[in-house]
CSV table of N, CA, C and O in Angstrom, one decimal:
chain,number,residue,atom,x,y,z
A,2,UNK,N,0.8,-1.2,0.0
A,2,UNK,CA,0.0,0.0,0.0
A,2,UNK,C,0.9,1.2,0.0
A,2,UNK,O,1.8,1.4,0.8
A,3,UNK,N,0.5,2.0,-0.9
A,3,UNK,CA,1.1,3.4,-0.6
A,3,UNK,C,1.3,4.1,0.3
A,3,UNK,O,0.3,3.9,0.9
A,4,UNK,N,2.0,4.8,1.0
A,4,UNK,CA,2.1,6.3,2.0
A,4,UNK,C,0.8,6.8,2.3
A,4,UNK,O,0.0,6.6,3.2
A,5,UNK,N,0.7,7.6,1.1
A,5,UNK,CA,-0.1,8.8,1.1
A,5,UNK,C,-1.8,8.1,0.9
A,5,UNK,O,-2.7,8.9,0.7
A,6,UNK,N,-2.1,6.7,0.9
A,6,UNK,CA,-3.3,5.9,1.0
A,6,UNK,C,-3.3,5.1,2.2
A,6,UNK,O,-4.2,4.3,2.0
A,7,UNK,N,-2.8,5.0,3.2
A,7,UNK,CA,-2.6,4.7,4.5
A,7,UNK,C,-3.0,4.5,5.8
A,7,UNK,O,-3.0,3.6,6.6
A,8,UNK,N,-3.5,6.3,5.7
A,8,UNK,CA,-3.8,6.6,7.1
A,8,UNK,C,-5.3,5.7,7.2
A,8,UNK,O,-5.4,5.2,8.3
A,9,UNK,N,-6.6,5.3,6.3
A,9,UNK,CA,-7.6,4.9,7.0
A,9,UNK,C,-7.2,3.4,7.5
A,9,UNK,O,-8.0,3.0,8.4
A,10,UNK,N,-6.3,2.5,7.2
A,10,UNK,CA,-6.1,1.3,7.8
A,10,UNK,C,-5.2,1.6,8.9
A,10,UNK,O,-5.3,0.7,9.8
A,11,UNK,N,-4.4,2.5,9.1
A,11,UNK,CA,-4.3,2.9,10.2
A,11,UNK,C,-4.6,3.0,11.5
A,11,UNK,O,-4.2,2.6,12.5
A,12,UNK,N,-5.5,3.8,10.9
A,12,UNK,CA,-6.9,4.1,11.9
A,12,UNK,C,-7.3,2.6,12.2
A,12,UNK,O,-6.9,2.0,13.2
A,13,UNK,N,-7.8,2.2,11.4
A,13,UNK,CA,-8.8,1.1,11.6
A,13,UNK,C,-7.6,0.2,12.5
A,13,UNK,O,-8.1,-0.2,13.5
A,14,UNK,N,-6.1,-0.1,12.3
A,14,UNK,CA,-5.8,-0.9,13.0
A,14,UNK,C,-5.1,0.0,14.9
A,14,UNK,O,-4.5,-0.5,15.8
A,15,UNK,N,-5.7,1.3,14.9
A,15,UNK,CA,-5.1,2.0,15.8
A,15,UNK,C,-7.0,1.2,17.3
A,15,UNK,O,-7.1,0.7,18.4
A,16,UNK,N,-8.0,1.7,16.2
A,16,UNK,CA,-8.6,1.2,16.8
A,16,UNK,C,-9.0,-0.7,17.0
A,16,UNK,O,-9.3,-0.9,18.2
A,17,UNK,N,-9.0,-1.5,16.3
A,17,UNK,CA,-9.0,-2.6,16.8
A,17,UNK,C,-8.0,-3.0,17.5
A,17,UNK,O,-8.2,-4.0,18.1
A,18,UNK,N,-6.5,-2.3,17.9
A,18,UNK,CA,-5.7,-2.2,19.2
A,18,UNK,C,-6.2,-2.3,20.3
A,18,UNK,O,-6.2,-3.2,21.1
A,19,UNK,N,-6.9,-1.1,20.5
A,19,UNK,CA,-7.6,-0.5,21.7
A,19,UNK,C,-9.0,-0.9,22.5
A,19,UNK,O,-9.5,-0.7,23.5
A,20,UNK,N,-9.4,-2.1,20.9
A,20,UNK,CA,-10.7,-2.5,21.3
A,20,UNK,C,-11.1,-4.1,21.7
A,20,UNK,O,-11.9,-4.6,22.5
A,21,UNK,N,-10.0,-4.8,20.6
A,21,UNK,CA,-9.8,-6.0,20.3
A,21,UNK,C,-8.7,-6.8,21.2
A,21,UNK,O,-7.9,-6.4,22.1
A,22,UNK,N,-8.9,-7.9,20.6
A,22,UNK,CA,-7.3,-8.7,21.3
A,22,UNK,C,-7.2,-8.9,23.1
A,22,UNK,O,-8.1,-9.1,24.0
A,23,UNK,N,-5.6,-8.5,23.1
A,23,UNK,CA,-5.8,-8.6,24.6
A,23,UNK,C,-4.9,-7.6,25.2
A,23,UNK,O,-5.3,-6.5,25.0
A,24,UNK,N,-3.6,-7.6,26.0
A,24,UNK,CA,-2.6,-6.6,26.2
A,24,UNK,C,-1.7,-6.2,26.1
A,24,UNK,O,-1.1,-5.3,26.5
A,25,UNK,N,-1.6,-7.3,25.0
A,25,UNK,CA,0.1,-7.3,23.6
A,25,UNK,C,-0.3,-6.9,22.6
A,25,UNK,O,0.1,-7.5,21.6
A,26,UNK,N,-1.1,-5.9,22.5
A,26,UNK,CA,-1.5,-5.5,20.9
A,26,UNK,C,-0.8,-4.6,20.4
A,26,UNK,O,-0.4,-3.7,21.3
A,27,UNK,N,-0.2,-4.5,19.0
A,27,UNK,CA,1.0,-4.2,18.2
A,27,UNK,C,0.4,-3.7,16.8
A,27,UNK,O,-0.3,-4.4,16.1
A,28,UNK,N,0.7,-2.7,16.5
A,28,UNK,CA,0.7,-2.0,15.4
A,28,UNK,C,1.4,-1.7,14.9
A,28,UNK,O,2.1,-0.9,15.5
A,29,UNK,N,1.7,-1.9,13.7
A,29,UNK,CA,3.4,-1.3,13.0
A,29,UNK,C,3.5,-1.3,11.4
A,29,UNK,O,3.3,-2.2,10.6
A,30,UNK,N,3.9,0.3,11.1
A,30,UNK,CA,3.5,0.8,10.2
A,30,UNK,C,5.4,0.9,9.6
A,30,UNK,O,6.3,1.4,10.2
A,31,UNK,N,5.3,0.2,8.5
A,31,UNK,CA,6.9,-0.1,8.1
A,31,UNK,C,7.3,0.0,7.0
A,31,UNK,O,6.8,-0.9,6.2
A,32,UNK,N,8.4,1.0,6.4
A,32,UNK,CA,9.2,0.7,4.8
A,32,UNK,C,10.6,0.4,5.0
A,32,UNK,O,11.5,1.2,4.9
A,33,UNK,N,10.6,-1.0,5.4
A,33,UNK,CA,12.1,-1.5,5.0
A,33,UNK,C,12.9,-1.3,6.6
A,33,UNK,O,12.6,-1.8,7.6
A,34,UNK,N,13.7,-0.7,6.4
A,34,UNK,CA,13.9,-0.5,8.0
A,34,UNK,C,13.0,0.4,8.9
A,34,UNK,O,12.8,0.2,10.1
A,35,UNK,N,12.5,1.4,7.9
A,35,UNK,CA,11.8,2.3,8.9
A,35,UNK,C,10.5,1.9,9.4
A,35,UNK,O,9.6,1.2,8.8
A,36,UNK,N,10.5,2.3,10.3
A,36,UNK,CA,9.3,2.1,11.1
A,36,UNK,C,8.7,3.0,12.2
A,36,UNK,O,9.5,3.7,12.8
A,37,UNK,N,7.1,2.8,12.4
A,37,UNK,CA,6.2,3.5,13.5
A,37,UNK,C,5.2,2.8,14.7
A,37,UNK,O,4.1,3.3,14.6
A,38,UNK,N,5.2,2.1,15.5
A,38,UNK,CA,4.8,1.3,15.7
A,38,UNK,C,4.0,1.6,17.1
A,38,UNK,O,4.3,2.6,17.8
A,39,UNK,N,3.1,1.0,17.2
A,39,UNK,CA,2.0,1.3,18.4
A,39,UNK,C,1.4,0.6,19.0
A,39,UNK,O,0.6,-0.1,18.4
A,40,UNK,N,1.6,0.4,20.6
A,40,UNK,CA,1.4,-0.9,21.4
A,40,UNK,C,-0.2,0.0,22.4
A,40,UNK,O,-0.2,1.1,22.9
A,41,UNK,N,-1.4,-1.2,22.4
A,41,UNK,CA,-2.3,-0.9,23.1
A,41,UNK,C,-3.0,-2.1,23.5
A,41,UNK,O,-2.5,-3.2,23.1
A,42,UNK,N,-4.2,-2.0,24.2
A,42,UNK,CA,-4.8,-2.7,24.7
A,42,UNK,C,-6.4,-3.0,24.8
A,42,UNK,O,-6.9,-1.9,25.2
A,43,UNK,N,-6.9,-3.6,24.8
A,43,UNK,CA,-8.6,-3.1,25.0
A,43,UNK,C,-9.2,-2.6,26.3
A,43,UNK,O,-8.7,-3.1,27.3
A,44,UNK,N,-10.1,-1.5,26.4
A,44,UNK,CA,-10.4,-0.8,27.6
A,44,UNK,C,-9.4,0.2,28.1
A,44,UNK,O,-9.5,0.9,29.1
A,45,UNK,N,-8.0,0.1,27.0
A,45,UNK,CA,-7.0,1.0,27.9
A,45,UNK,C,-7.1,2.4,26.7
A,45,UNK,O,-6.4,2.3,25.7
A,46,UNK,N,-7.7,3.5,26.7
A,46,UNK,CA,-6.9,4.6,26.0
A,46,UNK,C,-6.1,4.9,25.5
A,46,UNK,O,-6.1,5.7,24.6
A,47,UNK,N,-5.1,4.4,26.2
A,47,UNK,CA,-3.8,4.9,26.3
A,47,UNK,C,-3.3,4.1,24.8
A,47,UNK,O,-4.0,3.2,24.4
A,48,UNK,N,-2.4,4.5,24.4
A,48,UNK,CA,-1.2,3.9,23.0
A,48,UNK,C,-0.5,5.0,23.1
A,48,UNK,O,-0.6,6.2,23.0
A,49,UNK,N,0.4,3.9,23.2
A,49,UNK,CA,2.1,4.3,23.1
A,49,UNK,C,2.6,3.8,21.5
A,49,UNK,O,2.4,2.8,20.8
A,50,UNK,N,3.2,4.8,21.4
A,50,UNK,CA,4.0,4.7,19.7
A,50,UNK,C,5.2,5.2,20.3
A,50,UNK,O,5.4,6.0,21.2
A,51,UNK,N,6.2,4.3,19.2
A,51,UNK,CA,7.7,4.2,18.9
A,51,UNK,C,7.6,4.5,17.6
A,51,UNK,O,6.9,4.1,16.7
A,52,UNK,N,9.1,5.7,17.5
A,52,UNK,CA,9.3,5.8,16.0
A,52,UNK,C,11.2,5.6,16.3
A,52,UNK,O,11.9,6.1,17.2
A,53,UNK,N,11.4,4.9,15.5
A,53,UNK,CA,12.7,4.1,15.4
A,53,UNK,C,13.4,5.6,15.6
A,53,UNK,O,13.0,6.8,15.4
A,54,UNK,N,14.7,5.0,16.0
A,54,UNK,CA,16.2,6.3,16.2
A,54,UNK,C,16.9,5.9,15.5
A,54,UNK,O,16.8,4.7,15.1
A,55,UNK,N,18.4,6.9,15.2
A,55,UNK,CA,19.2,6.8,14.1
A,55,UNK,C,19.9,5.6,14.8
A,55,UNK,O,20.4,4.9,13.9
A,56,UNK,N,20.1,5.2,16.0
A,56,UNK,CA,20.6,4.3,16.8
A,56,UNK,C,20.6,2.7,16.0
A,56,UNK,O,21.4,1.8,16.1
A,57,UNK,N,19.4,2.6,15.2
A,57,UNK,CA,18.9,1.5,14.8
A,57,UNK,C,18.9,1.5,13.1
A,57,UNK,O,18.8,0.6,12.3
A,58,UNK,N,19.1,2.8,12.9
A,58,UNK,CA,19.0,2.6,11.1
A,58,UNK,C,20.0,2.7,10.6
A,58,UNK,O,20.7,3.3,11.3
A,59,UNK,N,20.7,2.1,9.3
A,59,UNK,CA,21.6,2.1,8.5
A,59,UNK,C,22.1,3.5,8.1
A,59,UNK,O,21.7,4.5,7.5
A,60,UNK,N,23.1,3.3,8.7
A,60,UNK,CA,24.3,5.1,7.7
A,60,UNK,C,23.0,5.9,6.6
A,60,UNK,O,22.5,6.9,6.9
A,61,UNK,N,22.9,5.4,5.9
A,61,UNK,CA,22.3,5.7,4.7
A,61,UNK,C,20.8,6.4,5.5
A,61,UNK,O,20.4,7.6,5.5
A,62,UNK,N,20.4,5.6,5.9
A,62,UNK,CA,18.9,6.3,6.5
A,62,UNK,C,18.7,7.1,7.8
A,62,UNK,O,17.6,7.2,8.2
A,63,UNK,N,19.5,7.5,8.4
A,63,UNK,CA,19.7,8.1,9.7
A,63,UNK,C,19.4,9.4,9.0
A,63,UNK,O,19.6,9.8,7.9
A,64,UNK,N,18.6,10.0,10.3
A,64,UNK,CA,17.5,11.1,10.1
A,64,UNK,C,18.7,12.5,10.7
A,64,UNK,O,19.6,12.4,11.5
A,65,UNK,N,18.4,13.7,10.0
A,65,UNK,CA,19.1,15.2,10.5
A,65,UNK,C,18.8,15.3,11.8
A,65,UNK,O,17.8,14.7,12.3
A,66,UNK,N,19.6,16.2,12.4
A,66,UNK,CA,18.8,16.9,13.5
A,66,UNK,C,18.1,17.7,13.5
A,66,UNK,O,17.7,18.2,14.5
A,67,UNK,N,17.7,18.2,12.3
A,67,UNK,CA,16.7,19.1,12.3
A,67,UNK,C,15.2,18.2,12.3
A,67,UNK,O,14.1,18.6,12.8
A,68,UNK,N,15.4,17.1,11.9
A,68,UNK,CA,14.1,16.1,11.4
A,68,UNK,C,13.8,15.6,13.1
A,68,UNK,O,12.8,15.6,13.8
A,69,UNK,N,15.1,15.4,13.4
A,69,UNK,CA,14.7,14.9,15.0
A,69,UNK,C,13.4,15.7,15.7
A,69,UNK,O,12.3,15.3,16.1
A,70,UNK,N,14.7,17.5,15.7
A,70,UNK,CA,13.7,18.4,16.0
A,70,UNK,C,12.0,18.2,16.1
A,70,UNK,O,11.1,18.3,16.9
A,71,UNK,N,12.3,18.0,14.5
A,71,UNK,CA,11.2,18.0,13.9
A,71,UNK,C,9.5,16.9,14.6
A,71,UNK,O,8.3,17.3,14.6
A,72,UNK,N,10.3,15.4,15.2
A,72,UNK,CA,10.0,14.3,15.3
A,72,UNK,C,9.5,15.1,16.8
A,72,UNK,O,8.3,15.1,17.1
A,73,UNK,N,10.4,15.7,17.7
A,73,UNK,CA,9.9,15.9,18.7
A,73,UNK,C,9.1,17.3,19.5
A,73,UNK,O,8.7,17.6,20.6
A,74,UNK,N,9.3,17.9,18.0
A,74,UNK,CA,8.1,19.5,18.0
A,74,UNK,C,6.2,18.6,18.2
A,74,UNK,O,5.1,19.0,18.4
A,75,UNK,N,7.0,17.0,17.9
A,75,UNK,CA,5.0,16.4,17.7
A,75,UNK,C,5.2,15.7,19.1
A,75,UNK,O,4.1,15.1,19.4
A,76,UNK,N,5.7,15.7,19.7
A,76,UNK,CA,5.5,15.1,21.4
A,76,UNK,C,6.3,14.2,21.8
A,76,UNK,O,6.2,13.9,23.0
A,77,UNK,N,7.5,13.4,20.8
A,77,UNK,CA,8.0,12.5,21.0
A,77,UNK,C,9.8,12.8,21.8
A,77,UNK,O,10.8,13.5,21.5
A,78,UNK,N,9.5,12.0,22.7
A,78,UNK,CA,11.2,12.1,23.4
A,78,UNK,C,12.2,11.1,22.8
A,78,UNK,O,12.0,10.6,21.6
A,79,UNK,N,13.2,10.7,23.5
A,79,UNK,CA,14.0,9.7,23.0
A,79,UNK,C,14.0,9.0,24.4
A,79,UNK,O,14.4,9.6,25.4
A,80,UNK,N,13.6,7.8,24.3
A,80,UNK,CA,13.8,6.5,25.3
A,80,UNK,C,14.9,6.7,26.3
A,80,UNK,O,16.0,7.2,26.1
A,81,UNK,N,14.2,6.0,27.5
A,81,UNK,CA,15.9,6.1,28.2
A,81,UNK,C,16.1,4.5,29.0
A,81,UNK,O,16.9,4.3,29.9
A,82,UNK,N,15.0,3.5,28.5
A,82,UNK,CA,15.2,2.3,28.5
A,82,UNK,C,16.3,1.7,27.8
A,82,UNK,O,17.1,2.4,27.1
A,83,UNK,N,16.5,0.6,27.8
A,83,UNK,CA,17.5,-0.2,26.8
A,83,UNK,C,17.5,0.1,25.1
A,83,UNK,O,18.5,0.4,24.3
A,84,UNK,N,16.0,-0.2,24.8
A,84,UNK,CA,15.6,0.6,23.5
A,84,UNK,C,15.7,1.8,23.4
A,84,UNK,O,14.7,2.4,23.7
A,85,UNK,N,16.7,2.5,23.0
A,85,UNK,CA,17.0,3.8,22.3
A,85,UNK,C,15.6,4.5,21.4
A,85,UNK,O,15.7,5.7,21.2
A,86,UNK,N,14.6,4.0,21.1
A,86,UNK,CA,13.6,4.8,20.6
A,86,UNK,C,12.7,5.4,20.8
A,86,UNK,O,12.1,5.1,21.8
A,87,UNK,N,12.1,6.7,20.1
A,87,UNK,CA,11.6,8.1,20.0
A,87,UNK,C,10.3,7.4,20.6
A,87,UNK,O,10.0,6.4,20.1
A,88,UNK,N,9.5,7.9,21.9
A,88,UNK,CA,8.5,7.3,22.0
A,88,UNK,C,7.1,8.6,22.5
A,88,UNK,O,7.8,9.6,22.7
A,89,UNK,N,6.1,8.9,22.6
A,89,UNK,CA,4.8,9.6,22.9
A,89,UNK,C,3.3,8.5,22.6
A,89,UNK,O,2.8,7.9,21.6
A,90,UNK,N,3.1,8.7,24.1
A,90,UNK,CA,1.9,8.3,24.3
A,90,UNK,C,0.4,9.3,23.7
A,90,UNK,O,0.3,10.5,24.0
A,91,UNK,N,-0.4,8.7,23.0
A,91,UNK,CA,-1.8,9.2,22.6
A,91,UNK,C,-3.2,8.5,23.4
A,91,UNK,O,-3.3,7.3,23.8
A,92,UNK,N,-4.1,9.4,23.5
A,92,UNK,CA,-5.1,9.0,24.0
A,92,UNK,C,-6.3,8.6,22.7
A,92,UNK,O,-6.5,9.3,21.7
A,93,UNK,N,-6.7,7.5,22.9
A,93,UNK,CA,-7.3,7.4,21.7
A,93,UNK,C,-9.0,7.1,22.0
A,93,UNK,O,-9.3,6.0,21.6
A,94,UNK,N,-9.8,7.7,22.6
A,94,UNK,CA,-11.4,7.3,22.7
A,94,UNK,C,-12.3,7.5,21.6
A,94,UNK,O,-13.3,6.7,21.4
A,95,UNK,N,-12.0,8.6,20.6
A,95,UNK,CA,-13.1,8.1,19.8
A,95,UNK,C,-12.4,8.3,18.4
A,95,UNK,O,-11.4,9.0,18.4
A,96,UNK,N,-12.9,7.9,17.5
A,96,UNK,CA,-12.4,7.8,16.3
A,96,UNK,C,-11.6,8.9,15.4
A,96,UNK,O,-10.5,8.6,14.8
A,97,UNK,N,-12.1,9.9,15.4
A,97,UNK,CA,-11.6,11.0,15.1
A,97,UNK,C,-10.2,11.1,16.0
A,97,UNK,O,-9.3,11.3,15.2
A,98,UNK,N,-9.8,11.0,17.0
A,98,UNK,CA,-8.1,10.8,17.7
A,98,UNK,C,-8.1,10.0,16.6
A,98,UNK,O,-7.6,10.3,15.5
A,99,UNK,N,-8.6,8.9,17.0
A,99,UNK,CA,-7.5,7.6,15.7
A,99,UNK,C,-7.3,8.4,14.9
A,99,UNK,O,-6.1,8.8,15.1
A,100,UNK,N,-7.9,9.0,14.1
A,100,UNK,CA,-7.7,9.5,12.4
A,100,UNK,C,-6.8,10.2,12.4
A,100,UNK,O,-6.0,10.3,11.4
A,101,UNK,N,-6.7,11.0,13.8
A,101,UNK,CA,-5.5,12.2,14.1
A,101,UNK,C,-3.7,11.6,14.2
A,101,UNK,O,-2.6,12.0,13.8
A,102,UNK,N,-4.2,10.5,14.9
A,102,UNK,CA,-3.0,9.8,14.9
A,102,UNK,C,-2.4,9.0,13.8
A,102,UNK,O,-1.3,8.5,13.7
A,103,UNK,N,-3.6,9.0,13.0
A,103,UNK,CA,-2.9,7.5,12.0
A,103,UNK,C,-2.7,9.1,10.7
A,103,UNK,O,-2.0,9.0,9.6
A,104,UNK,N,-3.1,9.9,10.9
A,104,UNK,CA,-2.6,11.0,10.0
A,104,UNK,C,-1.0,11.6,10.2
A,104,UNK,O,-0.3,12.1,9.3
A,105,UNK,N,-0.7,11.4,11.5
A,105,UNK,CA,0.3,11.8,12.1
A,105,UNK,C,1.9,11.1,11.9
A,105,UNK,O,3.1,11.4,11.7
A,106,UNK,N,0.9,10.1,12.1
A,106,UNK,CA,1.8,8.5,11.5
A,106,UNK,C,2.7,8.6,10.1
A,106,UNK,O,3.9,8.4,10.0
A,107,UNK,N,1.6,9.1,9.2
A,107,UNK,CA,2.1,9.1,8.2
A,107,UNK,C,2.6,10.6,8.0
A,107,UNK,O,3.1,11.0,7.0
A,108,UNK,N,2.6,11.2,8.6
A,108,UNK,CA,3.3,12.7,8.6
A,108,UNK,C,4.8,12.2,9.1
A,108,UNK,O,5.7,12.5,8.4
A,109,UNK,N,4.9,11.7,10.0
A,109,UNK,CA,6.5,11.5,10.7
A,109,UNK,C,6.7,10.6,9.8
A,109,UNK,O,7.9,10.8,9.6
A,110,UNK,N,6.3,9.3,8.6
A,110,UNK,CA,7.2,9.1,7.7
A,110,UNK,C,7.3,9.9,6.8
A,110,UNK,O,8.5,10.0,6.6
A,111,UNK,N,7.0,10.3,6.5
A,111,UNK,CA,7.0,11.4,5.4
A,111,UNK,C,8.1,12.5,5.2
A,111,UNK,O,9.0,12.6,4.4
A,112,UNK,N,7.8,13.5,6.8
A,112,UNK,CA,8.1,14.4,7.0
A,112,UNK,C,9.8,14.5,7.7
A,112,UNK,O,10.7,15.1,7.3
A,113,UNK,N,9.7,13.6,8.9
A,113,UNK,CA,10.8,12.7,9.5
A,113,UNK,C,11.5,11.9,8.4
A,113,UNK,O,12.6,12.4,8.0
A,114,UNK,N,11.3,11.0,7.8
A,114,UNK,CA,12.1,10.1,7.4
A,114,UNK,C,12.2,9.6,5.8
A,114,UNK,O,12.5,8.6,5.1
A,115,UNK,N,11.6,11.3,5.5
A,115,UNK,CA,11.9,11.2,3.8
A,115,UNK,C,11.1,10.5,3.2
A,115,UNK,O,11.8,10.3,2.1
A,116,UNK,N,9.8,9.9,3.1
A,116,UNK,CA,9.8,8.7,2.7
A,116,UNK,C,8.5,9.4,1.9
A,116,UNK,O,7.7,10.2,2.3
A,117,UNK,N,8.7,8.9,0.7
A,117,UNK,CA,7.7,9.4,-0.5
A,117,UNK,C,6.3,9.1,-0.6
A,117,UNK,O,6.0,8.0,-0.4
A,118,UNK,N,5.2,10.1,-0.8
A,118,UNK,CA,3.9,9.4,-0.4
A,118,UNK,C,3.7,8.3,-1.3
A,118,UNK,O,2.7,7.5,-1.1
A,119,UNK,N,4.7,8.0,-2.5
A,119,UNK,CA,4.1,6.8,-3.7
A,119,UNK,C,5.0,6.0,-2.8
A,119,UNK,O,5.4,5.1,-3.4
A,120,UNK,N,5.7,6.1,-1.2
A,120,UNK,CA,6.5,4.7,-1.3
A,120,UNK,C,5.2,3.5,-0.6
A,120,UNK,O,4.1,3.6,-0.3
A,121,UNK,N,6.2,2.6,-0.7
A,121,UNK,CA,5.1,1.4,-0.1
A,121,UNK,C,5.5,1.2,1.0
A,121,UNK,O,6.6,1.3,1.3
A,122,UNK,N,4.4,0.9,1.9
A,122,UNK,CA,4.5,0.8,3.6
A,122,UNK,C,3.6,-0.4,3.7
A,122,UNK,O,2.5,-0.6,3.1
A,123,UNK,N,4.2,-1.3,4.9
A,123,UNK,CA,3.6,-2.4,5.4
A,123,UNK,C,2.6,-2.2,6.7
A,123,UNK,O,3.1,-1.6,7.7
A,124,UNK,N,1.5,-2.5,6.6
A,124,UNK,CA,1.0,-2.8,7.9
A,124,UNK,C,0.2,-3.3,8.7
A,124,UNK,O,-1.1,-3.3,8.8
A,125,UNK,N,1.2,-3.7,9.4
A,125,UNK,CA,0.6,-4.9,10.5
A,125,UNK,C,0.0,-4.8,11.7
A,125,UNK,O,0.5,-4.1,12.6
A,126,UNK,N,-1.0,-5.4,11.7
A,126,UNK,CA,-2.1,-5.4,13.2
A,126,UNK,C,-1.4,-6.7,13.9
A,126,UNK,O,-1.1,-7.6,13.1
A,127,UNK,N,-1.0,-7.0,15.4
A,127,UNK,CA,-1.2,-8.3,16.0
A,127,UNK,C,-2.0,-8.0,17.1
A,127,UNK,O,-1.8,-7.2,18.0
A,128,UNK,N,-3.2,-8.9,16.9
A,128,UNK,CA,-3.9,-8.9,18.4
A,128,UNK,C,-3.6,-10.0,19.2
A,128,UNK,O,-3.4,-11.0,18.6
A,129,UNK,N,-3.5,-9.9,20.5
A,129,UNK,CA,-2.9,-10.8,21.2
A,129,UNK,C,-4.2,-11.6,21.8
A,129,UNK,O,-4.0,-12.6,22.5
């Protein structure tokens, strides 16, 4: 699937996270190394998203500091667990958040990590 055709499966997998499954639910929105990924639960609001750090990408794909900037003018810090990655929690209750978020999604690949709206991006729902 395209970039820039994206955001409503998104959504739809931001909400079957939050609704479905059980408390390992996983969303992850991916081109190749890069990735956006978002862990939630049913009955929980809360989703936490991870957007990978230069820590993890290939020479070639390691993001400016101005993009960082950029990554964390939207809410995101840099980890201070073992995992090195950019992380911000969203509240998601009714659909419209999703939409905000799975639009966002695709703004930080885009905008962050260069990535063309004709490129192709994978993505995966796991409900647990």
């Amino acid at each position: 699937m395209k970039l820039a055709d994206s955001a409503a499966e998104i959504r739809s997998g931001l909400l079957d996270i939050t609704r479905e499954g059980g408390p390992g639910n996983f969303l992850v929105v991916s081109a190749g190394d890069i990735y956006v990924q978002f862990a939630g639960s049913p009955g929980n609001p809360q989703v936490v998203c991870e957007s990978i750090s230069n820590e993890y990408l290939p020479k070639k794909l390691k993001v400016s500091a101005q993009s960082i900037d950029h990554l964390k003018s939207f809410g995101f810090t840099l980890g201070g667990d073992e995992i090195q990655n950019f992380s911000h929690t969203f509240e998601i209750l009714r659909e419209e958040q999703a939409q905000e978020v799975a639009e966002l999604a695709v703004r930080i690949l885009s905008e962050v990590y260069g990535l063309k709206k004709t490129a192709e991006v994978q993505i995966e729902v796991s409900l647990e």
